JSON list of C-alpha atoms in Angstrom, two decimals:
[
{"chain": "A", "resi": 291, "resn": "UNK", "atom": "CA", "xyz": [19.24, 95.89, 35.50]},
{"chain": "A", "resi": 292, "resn": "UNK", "atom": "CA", "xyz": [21.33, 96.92, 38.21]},
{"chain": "A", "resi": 293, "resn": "UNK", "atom": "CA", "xyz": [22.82, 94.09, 39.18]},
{"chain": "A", "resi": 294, "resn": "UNK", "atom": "CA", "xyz": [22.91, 92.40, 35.45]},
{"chain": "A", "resi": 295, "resn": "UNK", "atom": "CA", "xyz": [24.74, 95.59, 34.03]},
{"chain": "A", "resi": 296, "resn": "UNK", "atom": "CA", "xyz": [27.82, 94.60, 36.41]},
{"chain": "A", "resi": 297, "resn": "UNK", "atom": "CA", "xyz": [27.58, 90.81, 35.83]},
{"chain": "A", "resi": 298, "resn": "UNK", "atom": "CA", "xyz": [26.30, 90.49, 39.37]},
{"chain": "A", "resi": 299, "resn": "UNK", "atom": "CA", "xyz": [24.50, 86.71, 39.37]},
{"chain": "A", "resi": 300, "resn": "UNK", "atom": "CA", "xyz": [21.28, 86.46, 41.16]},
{"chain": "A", "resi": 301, "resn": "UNK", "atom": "CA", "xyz": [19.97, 82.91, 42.89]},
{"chain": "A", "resi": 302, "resn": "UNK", "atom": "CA", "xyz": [16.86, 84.35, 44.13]},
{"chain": "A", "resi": 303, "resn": "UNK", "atom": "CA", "xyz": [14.15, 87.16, 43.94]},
{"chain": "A", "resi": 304, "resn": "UNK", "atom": "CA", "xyz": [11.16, 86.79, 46.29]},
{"chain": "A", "resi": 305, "resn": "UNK", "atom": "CA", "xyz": [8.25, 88.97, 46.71]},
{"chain": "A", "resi": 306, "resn": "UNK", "atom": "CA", "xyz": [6.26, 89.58, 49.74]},
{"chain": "A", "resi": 307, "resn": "UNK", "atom": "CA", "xyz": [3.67, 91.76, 50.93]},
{"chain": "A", "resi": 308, "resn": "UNK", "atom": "CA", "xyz": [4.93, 95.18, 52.39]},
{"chain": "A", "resi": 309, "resn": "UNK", "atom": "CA", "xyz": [4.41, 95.41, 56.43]},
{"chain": "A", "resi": 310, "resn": "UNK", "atom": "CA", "xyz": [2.20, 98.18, 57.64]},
{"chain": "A", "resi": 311, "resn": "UNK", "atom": "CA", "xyz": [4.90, 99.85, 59.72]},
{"chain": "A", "resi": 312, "resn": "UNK", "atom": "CA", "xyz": [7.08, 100.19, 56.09]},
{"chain": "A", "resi": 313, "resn": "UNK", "atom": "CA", "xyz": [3.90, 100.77, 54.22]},
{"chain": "A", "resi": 314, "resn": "UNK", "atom": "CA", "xyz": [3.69, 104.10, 57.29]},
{"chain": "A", "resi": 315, "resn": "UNK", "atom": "CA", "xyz": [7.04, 104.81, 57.19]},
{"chain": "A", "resi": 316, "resn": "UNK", "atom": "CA", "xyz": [7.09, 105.37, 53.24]},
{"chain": "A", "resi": 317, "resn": "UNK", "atom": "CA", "xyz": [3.93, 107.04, 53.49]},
{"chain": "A", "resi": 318, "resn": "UNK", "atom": "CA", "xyz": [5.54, 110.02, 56.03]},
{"chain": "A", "resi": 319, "resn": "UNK", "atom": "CA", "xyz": [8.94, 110.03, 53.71]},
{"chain": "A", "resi": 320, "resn": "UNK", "atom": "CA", "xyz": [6.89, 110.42, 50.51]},
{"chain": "A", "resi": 321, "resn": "UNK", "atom": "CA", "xyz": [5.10, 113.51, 53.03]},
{"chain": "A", "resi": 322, "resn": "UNK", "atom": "CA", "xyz": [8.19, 114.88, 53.54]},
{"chain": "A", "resi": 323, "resn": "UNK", "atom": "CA", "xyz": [9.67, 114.99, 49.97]},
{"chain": "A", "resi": 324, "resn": "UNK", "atom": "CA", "xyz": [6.50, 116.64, 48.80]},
{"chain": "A", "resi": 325, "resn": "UNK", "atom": "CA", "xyz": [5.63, 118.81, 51.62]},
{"chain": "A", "resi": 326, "resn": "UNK", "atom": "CA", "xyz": [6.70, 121.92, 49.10]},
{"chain": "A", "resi": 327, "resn": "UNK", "atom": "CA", "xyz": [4.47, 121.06, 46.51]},
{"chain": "A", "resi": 328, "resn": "UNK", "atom": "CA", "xyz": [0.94, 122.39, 47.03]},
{"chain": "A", "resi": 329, "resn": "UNK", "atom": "CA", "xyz": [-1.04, 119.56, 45.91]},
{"chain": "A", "resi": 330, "resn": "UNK", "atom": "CA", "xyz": [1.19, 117.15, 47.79]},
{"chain": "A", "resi": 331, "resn": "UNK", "atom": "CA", "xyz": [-1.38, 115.05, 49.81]},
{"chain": "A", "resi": 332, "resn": "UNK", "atom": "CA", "xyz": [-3.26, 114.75, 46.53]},
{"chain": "A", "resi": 333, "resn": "UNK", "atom": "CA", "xyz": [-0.38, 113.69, 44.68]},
{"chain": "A", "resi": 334, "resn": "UNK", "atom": "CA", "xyz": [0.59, 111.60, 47.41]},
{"chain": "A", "resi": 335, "resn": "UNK", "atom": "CA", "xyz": [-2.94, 109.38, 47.91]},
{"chain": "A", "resi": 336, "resn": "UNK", "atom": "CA", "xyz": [-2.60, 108.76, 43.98]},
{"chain": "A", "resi": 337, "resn": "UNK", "atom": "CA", "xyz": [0.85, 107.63, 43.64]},
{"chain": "A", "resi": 338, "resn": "UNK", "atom": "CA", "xyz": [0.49, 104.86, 47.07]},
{"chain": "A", "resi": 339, "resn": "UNK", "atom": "CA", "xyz": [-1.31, 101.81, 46.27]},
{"chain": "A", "resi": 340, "resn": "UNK", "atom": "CA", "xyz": [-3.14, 100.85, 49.31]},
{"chain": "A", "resi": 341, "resn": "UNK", "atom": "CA", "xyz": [-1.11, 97.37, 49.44]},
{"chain": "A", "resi": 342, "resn": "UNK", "atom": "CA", "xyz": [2.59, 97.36, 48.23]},
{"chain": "A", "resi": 343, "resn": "UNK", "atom": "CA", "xyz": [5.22, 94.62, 47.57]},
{"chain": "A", "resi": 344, "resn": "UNK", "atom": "CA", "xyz": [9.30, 94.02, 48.65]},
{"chain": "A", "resi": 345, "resn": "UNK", "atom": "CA", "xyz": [11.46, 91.95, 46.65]},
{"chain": "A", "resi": 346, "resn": "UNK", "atom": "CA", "xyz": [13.86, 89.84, 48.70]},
{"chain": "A", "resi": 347, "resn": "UNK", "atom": "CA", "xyz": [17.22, 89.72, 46.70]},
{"chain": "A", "resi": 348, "resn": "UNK", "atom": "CA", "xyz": [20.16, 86.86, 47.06]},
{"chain": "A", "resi": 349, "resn": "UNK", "atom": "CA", "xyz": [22.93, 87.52, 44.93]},
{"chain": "A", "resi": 350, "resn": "UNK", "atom": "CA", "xyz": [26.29, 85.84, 44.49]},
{"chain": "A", "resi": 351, "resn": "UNK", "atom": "CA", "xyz": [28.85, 88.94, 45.34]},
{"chain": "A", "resi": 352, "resn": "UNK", "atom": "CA", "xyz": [29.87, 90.16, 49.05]},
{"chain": "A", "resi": 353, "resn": "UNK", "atom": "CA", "xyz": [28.25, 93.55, 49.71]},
{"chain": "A", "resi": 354, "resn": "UNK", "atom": "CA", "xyz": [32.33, 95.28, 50.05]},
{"chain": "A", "resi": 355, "resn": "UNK", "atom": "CA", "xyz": [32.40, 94.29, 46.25]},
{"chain": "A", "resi": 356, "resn": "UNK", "atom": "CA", "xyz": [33.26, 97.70, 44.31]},
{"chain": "A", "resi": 357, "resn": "UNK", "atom": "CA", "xyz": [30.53, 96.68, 41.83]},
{"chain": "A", "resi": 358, "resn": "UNK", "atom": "CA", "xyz": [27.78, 95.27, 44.39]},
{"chain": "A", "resi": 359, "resn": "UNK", "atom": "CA", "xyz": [28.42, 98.80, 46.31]},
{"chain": "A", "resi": 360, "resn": "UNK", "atom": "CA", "xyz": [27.86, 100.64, 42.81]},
{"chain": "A", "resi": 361, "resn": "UNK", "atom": "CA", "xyz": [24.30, 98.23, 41.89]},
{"chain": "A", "resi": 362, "resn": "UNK", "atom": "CA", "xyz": [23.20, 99.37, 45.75]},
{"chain": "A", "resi": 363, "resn": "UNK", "atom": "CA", "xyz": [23.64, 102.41, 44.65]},
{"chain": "A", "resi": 364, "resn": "UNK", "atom": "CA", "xyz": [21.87, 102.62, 41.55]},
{"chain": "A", "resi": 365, "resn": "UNK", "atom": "CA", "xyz": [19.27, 100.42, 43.04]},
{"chain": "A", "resi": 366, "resn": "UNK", "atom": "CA", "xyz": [18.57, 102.96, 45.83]},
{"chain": "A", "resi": 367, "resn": "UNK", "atom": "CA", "xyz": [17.81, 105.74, 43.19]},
{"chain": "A", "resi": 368, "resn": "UNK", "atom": "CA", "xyz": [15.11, 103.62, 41.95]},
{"chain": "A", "resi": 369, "resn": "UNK", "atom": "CA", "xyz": [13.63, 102.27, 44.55]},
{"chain": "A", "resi": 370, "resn": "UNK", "atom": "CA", "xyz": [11.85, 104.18, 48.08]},
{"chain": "A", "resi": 371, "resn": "UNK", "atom": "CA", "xyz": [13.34, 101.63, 50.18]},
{"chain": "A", "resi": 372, "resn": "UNK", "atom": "CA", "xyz": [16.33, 99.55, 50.14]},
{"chain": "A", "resi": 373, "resn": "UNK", "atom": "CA", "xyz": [18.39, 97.49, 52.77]},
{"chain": "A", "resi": 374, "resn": "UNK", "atom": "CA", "xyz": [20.82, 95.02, 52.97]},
{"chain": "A", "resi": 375, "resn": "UNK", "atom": "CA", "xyz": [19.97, 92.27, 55.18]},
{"chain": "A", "resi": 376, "resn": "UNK", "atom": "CA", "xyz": [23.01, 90.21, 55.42]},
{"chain": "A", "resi": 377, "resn": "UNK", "atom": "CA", "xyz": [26.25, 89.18, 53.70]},
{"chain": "A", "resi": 378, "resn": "UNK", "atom": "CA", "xyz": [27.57, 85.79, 53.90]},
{"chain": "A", "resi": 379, "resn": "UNK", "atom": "CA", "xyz": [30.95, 84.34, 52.71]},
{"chain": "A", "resi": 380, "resn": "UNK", "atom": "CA", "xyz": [31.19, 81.39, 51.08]},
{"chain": "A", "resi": 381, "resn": "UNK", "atom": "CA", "xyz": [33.41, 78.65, 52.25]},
{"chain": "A", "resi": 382, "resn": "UNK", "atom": "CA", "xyz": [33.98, 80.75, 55.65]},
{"chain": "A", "resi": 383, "resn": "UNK", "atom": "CA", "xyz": [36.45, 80.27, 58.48]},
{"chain": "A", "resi": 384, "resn": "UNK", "atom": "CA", "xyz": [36.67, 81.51, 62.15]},
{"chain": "A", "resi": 385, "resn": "UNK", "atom": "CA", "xyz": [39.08, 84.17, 61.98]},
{"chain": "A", "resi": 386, "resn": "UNK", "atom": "CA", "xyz": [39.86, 86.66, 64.52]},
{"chain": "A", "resi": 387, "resn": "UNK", "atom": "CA", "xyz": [38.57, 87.10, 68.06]},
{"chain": "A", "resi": 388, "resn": "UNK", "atom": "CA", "xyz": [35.50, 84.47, 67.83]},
{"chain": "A", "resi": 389, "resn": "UNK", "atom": "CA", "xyz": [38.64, 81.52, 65.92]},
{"chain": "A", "resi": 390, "resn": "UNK", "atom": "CA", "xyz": [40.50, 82.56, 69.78]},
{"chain": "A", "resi": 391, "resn": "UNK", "atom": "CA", "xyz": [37.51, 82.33, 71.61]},
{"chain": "A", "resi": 392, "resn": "UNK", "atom": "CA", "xyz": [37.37, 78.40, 70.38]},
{"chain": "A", "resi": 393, "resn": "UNK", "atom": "CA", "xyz": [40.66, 77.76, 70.86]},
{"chain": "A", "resi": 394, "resn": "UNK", "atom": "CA", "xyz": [40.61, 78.32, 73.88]},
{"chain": "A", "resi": 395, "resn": "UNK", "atom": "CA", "xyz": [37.48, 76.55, 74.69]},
{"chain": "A", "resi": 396, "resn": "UNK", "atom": "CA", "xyz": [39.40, 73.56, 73.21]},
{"chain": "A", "resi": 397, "resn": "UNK", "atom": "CA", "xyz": [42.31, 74.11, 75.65]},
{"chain": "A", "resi": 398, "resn": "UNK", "atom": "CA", "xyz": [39.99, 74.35, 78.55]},
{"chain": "A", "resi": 399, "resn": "UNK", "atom": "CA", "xyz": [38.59, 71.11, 77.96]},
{"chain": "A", "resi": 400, "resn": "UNK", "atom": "CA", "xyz": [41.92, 69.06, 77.73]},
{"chain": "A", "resi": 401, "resn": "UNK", "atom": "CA", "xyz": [42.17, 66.20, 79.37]},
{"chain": "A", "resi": 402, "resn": "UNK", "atom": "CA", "xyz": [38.14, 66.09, 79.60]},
{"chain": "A", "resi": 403, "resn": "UNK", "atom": "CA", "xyz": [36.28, 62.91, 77.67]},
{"chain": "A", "resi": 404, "resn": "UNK", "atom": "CA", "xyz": [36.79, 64.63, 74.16]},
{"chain": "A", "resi": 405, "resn": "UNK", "atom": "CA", "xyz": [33.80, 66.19, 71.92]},
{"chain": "A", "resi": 406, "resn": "UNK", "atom": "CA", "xyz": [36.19, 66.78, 69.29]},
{"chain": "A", "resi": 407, "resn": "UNK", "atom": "CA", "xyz": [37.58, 69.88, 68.16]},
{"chain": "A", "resi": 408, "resn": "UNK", "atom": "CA", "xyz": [35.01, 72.65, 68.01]},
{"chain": "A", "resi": 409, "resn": "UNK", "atom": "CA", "xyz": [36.47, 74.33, 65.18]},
{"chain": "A", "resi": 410, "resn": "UNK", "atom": "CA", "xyz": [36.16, 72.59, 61.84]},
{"chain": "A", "resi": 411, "resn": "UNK", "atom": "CA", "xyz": [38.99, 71.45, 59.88]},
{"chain": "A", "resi": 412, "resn": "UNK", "atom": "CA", "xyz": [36.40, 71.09, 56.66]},
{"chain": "A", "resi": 413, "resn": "UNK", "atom": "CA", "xyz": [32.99, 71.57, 55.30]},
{"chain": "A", "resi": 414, "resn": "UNK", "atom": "CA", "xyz": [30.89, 69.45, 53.89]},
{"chain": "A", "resi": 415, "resn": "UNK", "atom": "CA", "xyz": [30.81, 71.63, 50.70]},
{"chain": "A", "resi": 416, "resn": "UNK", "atom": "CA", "xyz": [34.58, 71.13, 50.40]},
{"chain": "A", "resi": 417, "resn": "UNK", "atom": "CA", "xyz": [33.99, 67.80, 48.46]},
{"chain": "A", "resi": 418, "resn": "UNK", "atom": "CA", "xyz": [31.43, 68.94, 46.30]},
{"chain": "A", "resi": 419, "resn": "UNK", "atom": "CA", "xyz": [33.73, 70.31, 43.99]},
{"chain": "A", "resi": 420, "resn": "UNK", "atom": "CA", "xyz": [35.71, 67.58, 43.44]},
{"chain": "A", "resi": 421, "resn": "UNK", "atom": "CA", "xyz": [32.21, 65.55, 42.31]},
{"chain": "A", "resi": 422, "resn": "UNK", "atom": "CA", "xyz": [32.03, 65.23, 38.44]},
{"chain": "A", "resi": 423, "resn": "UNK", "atom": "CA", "xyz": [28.09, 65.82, 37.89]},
{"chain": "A", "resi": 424, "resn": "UNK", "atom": "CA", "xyz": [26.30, 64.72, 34.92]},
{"chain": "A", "resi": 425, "resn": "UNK", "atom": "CA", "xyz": [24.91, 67.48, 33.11]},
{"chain": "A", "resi": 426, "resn": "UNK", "atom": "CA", "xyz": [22.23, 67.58, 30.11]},
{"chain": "A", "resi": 427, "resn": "UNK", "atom": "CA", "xyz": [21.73, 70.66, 27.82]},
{"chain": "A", "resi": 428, "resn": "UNK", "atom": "CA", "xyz": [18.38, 70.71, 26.06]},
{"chain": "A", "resi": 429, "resn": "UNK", "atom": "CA", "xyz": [19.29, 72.99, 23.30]},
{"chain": "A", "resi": 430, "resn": "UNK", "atom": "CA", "xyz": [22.75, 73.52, 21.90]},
{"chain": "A", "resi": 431, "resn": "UNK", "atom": "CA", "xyz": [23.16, 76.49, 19.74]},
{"chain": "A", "resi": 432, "resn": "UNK", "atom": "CA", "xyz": [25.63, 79.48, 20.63]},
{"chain": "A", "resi": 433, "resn": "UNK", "atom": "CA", "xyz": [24.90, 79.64, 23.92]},
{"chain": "A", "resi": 434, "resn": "UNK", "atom": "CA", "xyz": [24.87, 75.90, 25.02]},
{"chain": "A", "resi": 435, "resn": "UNK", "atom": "CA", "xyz": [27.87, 75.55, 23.29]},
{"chain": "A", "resi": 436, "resn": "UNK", "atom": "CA", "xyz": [29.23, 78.06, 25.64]},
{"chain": "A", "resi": 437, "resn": "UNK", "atom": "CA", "xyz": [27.98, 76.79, 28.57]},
{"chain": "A", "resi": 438, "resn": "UNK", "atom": "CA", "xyz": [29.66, 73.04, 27.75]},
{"chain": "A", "resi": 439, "resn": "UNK", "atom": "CA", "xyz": [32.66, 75.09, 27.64]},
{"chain": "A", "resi": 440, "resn": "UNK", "atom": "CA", "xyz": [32.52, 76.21, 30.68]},
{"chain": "A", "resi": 441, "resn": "UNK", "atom": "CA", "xyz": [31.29, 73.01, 32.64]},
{"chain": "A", "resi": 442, "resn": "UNK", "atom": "CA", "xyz": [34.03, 70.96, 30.74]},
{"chain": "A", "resi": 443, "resn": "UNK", "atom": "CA", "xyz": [34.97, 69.46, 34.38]},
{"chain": "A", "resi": 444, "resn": "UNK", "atom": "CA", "xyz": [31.71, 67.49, 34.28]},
{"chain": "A", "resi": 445, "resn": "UNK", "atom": "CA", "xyz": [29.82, 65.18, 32.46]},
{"chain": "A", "resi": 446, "resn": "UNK", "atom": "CA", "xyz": [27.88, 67.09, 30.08]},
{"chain": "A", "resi": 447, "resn": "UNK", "atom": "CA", "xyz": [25.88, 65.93, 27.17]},
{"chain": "A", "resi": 448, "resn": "UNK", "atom": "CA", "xyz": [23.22, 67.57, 24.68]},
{"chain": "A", "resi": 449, "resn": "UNK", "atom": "CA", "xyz": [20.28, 67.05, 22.58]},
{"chain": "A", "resi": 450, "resn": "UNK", "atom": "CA", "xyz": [18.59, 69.73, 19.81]},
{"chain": "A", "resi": 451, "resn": "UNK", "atom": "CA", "xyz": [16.35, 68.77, 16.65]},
{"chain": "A", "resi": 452, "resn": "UNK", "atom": "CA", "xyz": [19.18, 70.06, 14.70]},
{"chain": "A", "resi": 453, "resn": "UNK", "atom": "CA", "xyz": [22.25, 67.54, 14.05]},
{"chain": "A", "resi": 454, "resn": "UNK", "atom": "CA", "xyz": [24.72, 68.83, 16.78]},
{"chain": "A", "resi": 455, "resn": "UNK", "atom": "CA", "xyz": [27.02, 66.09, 16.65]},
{"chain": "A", "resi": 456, "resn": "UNK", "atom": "CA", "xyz": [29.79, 67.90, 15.14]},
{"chain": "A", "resi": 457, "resn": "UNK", "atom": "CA", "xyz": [29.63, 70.96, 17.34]},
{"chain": "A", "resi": 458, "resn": "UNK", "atom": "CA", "xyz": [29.26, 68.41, 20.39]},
{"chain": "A", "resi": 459, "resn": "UNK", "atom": "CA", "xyz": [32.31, 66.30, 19.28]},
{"chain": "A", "resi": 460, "resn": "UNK", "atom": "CA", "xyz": [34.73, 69.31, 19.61]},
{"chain": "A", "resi": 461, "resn": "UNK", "atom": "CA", "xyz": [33.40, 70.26, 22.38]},
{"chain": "A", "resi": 462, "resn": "UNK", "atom": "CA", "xyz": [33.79, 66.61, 24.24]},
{"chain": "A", "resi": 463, "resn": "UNK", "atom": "CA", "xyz": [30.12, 66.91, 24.77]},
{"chain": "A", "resi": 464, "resn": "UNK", "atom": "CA", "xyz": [28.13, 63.46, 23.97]},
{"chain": "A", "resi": 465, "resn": "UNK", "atom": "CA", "xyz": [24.92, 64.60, 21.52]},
{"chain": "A", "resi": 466, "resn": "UNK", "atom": "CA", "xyz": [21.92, 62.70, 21.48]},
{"chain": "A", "resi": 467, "resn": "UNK", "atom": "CA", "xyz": [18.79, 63.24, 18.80]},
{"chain": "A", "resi": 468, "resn": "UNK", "atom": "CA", "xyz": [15.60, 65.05, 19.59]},
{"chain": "A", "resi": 469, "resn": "UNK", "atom": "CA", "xyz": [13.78, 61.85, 19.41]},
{"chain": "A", "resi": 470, "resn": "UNK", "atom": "CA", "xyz": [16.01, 59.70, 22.12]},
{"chain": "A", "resi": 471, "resn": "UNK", "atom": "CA", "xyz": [14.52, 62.44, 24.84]},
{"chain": "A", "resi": 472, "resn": "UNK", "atom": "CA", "xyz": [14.26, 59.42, 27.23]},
{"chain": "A", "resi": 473, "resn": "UNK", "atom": "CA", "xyz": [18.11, 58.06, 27.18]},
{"chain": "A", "resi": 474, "resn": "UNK", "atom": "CA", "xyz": [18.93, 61.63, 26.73]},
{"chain": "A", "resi": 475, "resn": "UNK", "atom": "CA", "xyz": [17.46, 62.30, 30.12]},
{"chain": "A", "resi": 476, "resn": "UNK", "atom": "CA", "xyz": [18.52, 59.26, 31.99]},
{"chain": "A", "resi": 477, "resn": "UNK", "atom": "CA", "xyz": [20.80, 59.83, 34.97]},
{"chain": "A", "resi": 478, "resn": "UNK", "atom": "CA", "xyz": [21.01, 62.69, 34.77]},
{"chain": "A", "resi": 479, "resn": "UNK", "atom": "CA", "xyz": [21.82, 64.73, 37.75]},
{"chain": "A", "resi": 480, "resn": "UNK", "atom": "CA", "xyz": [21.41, 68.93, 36.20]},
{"chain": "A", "resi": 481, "resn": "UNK", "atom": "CA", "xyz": [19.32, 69.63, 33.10]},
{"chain": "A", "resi": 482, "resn": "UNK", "atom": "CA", "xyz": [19.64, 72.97, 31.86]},
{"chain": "A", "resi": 483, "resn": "UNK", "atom": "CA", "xyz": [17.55, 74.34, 28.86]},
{"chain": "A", "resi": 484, "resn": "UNK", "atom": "CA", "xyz": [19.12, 77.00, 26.97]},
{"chain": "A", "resi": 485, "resn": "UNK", "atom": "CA", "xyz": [16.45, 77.05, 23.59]},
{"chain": "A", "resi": 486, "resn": "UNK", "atom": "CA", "xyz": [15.60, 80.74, 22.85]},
{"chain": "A", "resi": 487, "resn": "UNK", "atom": "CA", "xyz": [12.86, 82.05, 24.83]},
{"chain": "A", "resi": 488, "resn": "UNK", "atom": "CA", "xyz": [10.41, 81.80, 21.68]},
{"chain": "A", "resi": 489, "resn": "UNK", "atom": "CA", "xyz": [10.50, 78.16, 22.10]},
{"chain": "A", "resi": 490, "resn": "UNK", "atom": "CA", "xyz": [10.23, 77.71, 25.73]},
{"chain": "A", "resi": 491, "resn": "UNK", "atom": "CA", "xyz": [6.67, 76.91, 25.99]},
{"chain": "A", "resi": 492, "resn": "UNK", "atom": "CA", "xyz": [6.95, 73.91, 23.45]},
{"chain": "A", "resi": 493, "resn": "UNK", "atom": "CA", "xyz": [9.84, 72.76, 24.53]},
{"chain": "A", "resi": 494, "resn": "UNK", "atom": "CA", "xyz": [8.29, 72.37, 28.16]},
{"chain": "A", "resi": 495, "resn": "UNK", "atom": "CA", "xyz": [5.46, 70.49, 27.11]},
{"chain": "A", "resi": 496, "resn": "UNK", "atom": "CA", "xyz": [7.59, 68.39, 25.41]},
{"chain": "A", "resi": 497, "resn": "UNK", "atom": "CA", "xyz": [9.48, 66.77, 28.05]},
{"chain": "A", "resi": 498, "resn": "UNK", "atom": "CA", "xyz": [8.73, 63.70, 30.14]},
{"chain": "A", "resi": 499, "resn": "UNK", "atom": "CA", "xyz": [7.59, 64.64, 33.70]},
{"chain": "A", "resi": 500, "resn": "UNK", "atom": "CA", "xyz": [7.93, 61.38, 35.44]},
{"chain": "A", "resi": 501, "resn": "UNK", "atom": "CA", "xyz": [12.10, 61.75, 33.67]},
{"chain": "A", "resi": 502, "resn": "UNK", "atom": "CA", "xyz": [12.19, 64.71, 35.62]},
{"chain": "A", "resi": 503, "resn": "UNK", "atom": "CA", "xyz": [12.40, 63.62, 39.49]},
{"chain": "A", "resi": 504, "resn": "UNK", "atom": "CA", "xyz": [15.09, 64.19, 41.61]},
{"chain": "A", "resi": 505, "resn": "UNK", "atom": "CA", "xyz": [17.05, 66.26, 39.12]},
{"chain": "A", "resi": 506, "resn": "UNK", "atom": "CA", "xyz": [17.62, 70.29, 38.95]},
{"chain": "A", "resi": 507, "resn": "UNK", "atom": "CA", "xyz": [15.89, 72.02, 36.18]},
{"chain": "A", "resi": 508, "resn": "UNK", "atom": "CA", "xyz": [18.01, 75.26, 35.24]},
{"chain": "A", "resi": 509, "resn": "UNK", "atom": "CA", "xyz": [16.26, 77.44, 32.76]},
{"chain": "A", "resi": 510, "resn": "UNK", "atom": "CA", "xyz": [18.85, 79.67, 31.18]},
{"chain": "A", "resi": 511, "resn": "UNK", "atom": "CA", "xyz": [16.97, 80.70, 27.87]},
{"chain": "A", "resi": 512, "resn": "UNK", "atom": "CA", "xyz": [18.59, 83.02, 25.93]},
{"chain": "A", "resi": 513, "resn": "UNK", "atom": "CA", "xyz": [16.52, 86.41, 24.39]},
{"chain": "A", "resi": 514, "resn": "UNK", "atom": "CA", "xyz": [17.41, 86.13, 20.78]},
{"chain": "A", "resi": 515, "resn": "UNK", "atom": "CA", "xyz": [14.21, 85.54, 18.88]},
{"chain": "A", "resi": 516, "resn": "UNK", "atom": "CA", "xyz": [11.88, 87.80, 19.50]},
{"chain": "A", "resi": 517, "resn": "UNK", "atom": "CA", "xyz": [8.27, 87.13, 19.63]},
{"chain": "A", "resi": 518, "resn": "UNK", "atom": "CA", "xyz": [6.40, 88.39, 16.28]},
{"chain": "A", "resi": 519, "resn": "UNK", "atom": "CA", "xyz": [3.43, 90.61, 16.41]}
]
């Protein structure tokens, strides 16, 4: 909730077992916090499991962001422990003392058998963008319709056991019926399935394994059915 109430994406969230040393080190804070309370130790031994969990986070913002400061934040007044391990820009450059520091390594070795330059002009990421993938959308209500919108620069097509045809059409999105799964699935280089949650589960066990190698599988299912008790 922290990050998703600023529109903060998230590509990963891994859990792993908490190291001894942390597991000790939240075990004195906790001490400390509740070393005024008289039943501290008690209330203390009931609220620490014996084995605890961190969650490693990867999200899609630079750490300086306004709003990533303000999730860290929030985060931090939920959680005992929170750090940032890293922040990484995308698409960097050298810049700065280490971009001179090269440059002049490149002027030392004039006139020696050449490597190349050291710095590079390009990465190999830089041509990704420019490739037009072919996309599949297993579901296409409100919010597949959105997302064909929004991936308009590559090849996207659909399929739903409703008659999307119409919808697709506008959208310059190709539709296929439920029962051409098969064709629908061929070449494909992304499939993303955006069915309500509800109808996850069936639509899973639907689909063609062996169809499904060497492609991504995106699950972006939206939570508008609820499930009925």
């Amino acid at each position: 909730a922290c990050f998703s109430l600023r529109d903060i994406d998230m590509s990963k969230i891994e859990s792993r077992p908490m190291s001894a040393a942390l597991l000790n080190y939240l075990r004195f804070k906790n001490a400390v916090t509740y070393s005024k309370q008289a039943t501290s130790s008690q209330k203390y031994g009931k609220d620490l499991p014996r084995f605890r969990y961190l969650f490693y986070l990867d999200i899609l913002s630079s750490e300086l962001d306004e709003g990533v400061q303000n999730a860290l934040h929030h985060l931090r007044e939920q959680s005992d422990y929170c750090r940032v391990l890293g922040s990484y820009p995308a698409k960097s450059r050298l810049v700065g003392p280490v971009a001179e520091a090269v440059e002049a390594l490149n002027v030392a070795n004039a006139g020696k058998p050449s490597t190349g330059d050291l710095r590079l002009k390009k990465l190999p990421s830089d041509e990704d963008e420019a490739r037009q993938l072919k996309i599949g959308l297993i579901g296409y209500g409100k919010f597949g319709n959105y997302l064909s919108q929004q991936l308009s620069q590559h090849n996207v097509r659909c399929i739903d056991i409703l008659d999307k045809s119409k919808e697709a059409e506008e959208n310059n999105v190709e539709y296929y019926p439920n029962f051409d799964m098969t064709n629908f699935l061929q070449g494909l280089d992304v499939v993303i399935i955006t069915v309500p949650m509800i109808e996850l589960e069936e639509t899973l066990e639907s689909l063609p394994v062996d169809k499904l190698r060497n492609k991504l599988v995106v699950e972006v299912c939206p939570l508008n059915v609820y499930p009925k008790t």
